[in-house]
Coordinates of C-alpha atoms and ligand atoms in Angstrom, one line a residue:
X5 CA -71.7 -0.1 -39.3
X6 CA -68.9 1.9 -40.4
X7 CA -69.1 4.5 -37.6
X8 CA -69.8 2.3 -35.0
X9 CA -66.4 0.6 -35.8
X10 CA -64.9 4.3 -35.8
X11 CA -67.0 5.2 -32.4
X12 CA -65.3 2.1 -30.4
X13 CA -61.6 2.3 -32.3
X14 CA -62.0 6.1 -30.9
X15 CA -62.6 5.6 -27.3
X16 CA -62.1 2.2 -26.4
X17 CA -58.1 2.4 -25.9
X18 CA -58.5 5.8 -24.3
X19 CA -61.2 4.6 -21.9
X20 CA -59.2 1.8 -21.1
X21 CA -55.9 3.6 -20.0
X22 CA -58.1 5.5 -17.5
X23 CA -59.5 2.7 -15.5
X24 CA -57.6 2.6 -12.2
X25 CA -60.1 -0.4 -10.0
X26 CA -61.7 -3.8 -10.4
X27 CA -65.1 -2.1 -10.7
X28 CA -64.7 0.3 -13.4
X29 CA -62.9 -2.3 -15.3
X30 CA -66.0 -4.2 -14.4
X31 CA -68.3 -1.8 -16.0
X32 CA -66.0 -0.9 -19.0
X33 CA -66.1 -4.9 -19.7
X34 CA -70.1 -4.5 -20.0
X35 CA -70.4 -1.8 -21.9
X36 CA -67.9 -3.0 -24.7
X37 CA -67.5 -7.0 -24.4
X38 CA -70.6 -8.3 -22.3
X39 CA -73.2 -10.1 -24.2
X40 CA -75.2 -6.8 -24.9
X41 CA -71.8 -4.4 -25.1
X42 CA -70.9 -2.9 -28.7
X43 CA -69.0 -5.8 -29.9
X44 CA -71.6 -7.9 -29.8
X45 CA -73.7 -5.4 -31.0
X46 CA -71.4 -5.1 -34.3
X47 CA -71.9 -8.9 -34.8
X48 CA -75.5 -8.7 -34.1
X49 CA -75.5 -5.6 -37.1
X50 CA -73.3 -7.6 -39.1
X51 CA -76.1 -10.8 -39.4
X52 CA -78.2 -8.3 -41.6
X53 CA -75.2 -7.2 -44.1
X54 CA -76.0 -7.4 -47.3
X55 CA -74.1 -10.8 -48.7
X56 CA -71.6 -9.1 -51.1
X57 CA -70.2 -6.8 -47.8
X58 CA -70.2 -9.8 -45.4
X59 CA -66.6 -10.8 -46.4
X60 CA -65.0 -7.1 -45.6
X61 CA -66.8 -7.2 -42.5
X62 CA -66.5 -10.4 -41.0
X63 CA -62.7 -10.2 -41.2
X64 CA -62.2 -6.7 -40.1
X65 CA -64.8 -7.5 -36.7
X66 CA -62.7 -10.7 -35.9
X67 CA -59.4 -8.6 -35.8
X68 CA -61.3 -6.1 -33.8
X69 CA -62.7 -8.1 -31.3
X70 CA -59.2 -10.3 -30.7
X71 CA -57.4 -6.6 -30.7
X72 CA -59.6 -5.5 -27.9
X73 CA -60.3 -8.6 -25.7
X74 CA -56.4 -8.8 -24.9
X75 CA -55.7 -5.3 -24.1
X76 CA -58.9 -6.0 -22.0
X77 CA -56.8 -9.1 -20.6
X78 CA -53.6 -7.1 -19.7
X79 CA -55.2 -4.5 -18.4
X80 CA -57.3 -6.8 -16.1
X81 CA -53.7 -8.5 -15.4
X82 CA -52.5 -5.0 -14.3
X83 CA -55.3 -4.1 -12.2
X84 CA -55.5 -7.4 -10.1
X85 CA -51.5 -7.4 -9.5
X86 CA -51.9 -4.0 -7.6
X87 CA -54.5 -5.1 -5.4
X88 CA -52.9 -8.3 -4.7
X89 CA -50.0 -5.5 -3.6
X90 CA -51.9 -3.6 -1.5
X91 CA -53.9 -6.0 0.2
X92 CA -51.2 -8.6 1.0
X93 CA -47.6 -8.1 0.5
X94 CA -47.4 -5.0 2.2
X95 CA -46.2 -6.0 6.3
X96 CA -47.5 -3.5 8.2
X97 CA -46.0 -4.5 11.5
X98 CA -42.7 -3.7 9.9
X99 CA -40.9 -0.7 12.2
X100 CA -40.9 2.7 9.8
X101 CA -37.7 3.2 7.7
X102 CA -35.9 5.6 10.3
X103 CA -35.2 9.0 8.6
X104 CA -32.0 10.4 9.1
X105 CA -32.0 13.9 11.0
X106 CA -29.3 16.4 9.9
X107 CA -27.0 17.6 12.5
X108 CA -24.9 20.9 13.4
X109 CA -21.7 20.7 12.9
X110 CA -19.2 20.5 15.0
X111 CA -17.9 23.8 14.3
X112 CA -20.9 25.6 14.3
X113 CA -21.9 24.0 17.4
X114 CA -18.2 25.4 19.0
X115 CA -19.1 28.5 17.3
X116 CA -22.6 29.0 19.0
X117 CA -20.9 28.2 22.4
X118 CA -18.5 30.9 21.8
X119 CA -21.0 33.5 20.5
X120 CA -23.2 32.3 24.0
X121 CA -20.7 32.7 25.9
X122 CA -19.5 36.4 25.4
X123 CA -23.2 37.8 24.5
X124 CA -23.6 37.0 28.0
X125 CA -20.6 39.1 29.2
X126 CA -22.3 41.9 27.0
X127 CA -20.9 41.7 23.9
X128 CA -22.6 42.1 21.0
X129 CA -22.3 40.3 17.3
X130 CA -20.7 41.6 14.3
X131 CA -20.0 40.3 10.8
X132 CA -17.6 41.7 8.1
X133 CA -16.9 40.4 4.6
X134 CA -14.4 38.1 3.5
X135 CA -13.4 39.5 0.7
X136 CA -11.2 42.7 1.9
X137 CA -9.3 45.3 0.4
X138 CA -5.5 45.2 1.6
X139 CA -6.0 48.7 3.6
X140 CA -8.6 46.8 6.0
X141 CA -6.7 43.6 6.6
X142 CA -3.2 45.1 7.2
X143 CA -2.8 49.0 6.3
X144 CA -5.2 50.2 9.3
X145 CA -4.4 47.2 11.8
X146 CA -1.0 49.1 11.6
X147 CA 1.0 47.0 9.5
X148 CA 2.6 49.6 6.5
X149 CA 3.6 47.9 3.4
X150 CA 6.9 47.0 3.8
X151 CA 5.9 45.7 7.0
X152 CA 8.0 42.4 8.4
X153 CA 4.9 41.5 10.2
X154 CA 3.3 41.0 6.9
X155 CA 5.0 37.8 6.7
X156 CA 3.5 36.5 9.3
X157 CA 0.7 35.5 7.0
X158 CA 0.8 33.7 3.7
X159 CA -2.4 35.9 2.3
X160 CA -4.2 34.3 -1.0
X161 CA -4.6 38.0 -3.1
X162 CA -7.3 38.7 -5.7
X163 CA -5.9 41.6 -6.7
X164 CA -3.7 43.9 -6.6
X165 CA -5.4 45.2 -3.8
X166 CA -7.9 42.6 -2.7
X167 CA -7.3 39.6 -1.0
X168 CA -8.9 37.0 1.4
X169 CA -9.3 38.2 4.5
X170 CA -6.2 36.1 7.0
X171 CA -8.1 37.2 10.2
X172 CA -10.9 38.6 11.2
X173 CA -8.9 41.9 13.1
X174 CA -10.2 43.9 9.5
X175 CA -13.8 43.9 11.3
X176 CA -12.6 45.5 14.4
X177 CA -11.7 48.4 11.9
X178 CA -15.1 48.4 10.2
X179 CA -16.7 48.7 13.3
X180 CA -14.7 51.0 15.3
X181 CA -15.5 53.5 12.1
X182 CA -19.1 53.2 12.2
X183 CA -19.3 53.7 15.9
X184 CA -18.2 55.4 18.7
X185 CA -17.1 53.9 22.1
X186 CA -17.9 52.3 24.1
X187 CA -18.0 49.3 21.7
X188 CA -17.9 45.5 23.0
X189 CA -18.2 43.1 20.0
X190 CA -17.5 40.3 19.2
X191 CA -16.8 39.5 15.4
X192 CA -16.7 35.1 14.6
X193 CA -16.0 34.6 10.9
X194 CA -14.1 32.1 8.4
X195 CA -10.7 33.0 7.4
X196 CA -7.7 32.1 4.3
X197 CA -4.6 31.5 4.7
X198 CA -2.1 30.0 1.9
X199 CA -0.6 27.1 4.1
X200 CA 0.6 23.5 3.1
X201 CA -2.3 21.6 4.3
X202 CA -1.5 19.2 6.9
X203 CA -3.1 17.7 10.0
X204 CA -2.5 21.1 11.7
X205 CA -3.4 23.7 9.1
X206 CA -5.8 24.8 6.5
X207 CA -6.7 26.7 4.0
X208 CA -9.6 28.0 5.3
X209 CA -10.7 28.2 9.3
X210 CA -13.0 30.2 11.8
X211 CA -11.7 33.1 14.1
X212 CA -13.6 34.6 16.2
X213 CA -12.5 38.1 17.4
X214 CA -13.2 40.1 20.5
X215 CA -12.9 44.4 20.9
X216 CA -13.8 46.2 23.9
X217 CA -13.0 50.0 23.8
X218 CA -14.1 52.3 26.4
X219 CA -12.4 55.0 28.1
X220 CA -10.9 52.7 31.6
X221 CA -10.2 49.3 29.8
X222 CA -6.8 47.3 31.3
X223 CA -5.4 44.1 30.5
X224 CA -6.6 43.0 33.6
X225 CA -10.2 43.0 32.3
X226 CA -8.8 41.2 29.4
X227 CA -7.0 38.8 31.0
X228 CA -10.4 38.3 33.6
X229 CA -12.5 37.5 30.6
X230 CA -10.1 34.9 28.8
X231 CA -9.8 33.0 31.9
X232 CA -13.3 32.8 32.0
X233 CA -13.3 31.5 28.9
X234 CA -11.0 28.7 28.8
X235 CA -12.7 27.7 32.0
X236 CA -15.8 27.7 30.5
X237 CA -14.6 25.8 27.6
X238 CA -12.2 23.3 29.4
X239 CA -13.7 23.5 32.7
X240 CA -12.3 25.5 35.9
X241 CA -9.2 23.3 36.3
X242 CA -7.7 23.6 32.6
X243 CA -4.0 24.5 32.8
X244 CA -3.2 28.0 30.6
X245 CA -0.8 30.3 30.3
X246 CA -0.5 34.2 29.0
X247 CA 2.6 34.0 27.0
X248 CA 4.3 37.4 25.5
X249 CA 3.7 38.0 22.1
X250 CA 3.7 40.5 18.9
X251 CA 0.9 42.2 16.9
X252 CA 1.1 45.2 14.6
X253 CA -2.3 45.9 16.2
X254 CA -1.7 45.5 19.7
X255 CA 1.0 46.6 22.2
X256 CA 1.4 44.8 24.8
X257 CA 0.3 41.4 22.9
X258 CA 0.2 38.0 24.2
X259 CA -0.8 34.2 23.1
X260 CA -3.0 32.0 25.3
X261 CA -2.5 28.6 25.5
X262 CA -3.8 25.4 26.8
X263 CA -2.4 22.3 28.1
X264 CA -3.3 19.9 25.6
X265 CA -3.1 16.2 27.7
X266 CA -4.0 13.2 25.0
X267 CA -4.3 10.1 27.4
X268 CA -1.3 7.9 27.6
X269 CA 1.1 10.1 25.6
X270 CA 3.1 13.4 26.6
X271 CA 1.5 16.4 26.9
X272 CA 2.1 20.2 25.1
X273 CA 0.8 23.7 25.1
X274 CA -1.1 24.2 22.3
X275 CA -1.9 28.4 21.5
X276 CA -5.6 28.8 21.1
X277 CA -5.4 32.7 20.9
X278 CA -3.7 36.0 20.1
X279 CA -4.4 38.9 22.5
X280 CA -3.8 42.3 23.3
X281 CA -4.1 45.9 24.2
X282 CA -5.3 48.0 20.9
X283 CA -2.2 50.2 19.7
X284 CA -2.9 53.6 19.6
X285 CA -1.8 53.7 16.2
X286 CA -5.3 52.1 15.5
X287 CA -7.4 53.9 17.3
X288 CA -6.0 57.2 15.6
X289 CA -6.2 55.2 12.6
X290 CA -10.1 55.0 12.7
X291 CA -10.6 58.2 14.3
X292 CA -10.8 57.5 17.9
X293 CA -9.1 60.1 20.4
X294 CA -6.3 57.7 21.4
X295 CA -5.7 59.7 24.6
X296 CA -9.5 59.4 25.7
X297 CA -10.0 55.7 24.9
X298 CA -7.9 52.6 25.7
X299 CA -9.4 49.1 24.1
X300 CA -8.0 45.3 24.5
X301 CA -8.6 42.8 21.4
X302 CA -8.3 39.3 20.9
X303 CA -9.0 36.4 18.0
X304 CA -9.2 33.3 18.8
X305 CA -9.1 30.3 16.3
X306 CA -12.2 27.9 16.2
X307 CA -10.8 24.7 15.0
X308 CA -8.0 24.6 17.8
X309 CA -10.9 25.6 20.7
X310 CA -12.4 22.2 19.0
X311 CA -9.6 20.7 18.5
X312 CA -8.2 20.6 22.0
X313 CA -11.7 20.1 23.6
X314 CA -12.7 16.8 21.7
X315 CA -9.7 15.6 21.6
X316 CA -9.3 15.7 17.6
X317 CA -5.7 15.4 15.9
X318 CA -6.4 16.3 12.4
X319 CA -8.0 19.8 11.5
X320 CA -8.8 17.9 8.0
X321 CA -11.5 16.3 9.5
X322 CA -13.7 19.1 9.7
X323 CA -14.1 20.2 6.3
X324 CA -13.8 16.5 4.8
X325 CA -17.6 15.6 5.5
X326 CA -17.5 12.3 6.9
X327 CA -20.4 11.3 8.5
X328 CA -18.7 9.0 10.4
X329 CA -16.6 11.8 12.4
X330 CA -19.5 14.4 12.1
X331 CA -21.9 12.3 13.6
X332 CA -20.1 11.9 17.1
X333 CA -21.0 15.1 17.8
Ligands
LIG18 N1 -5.5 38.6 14.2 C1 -4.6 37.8 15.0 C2 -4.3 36.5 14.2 O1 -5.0 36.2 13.3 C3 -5.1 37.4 16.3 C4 -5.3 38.6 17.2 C5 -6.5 39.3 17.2 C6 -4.3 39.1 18.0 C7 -6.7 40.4 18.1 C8 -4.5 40.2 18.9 C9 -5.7 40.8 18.9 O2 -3.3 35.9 14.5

């Protein structure tokens, strides 16, 4: 007797838990509560007790059997409230829930139509960290320490000798050293500069640089190529000018810019890039044979091509993540 109350105590509950459908719950309800399942059995056993044990029995039995016919009950509860589930409440008519699909952003879209655009012409792509030492971003590119031009940029240092890169004109240098000429690269990248932030400047944004050395390069070429560019960009009637400019790096330099029209309001030039012809200083500086090779270079900012082609009056918006201005696009 005593066993056979240890043998059900023992598997009962764990057989229960297991049972996932009507009919296994079906067959467990046989094999323990039916008429011919072990609980009966028990009670049948329990008839021929001797008298004196009856008492001991009889109580512990009743407890049993209440114990197990209502975890029987809930179980059963359980098992017919998922069917009922699966069989009516679900609609299946209902349209899908529509799953949202990521998008490119905006700037890496501009930046892909950049890149596209002057791999066509021939250029290829380079990288270079962002991370530099102070002789990449201003030493070689010609500025010397005490150089005024230095204050052209508010540079975020990491050291004493490390900083954020403020352009990307330091991978013009990594690249002229590890190859010879000809060299026609472009080099896209993001870039720090220590500015108040405001609707026009950031913290961080995206240059992308261009280099062409070779041995007959003239700003004509260079000037042939940016035309090409803000006409592919703004399409062949956008207004632009070359306006004279300065850079350590380059001599002659100029700025680019682009009539910026916003409907109903007046109109401005707005620079999208710096340009140039590559000092010779710079060449000699990486060990090109300035009198052999001439190169032009130019670095053009990514938020303002952007900016000015959609239309957008607050550089903010592109790092602030809202779906509800990244999604236009
Ligand atoms: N590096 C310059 C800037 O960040 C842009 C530039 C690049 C100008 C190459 C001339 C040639 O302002």
């Amino acid at each position: 007797m005593q066993n056979k109350i240890d043998d059900i105590q023992n598997h009962f509950e764990k057989e229960l838990n297991l049972i996932e459908n009507s009919d296994q719950l079906e067959e467990f309800r046989v094999k323990y509560l039916g008429r011919n399942g072990s609980i009966s059995e028990l009670f049948e056993e329990f008839k021929s007790l001797p008298k004196e044990e009856k008492p001991k029995y009889g109580k512990t039995l009743n407890v049993l059997k209440n114990k197990y016919q209502s975890l029987f009950d809930s179980k059963k509860e359980e098992i017919s409230a998922k069917s009922t589930v699966s069989k009516s409440d679900i609609d299946f008519t209902l349209p899908g829930r529509e799953r949202k699909l990521g998008r490119t952003h905006i700037l890496t879209q501009t930046m892909f139509e950049i890149k596209a655009f002057f791999k066509n012409l021939g250029f290829s792509i380079h990288e270079g960290p962002e991370l530099e030492s102070d002789y990449y971003n201003f030493e070689a590119l010609n500025f010397p320490a005490d150089h005024p031009a230095r204050d052209m940029q508010d540079t975020y240092f990491v050291a004493d000798d490390f900083l954020m890169r403020t352009h990307t004109s330091p991978v013009q240098i990594r690249l002229m050293k590890n190859s010879k000429p000809p060299i026609r690269a472009i080099m896209p990248g993001k870039v720090y500069r220590n500015e108040a932030i405001s609707a026009k400047s950031y913290c961080l944004f995206h240059q992308v640089e261009g280099l062409f050395v070779d041995t007959d390069v003239t700003f004509a070429e260079l000037k042939g190529t940016l035309v090409a560019f803000a006409k592919h960009f703004y399409g062949k009637d956008v207004k632009y000018r070359f306006r004279a400019s300065y850079f350590p790096f380059t001599e002659p330099s100029a700025e680019v810019d682009v009539w910026w029209q916003p409907k109903g309001k007046e109109g401005k030039w707005l620079e999208i890039l710096g340009c140039g012809m590559v000092d010779p200083n710079v060449l000699e500086n990486v060990g090109i044979d300035s009198e052999k090779y001439v190169g032009y270079a130019f670095g053009m900012g990514v938020e303002r091509i952007a900016l000015l082609r959609y239309g957008i009056n607050d550089i903010r918006l592109f790092f602030d993540n809202d779906n509800r201005f990244l999604t236009q696009f």
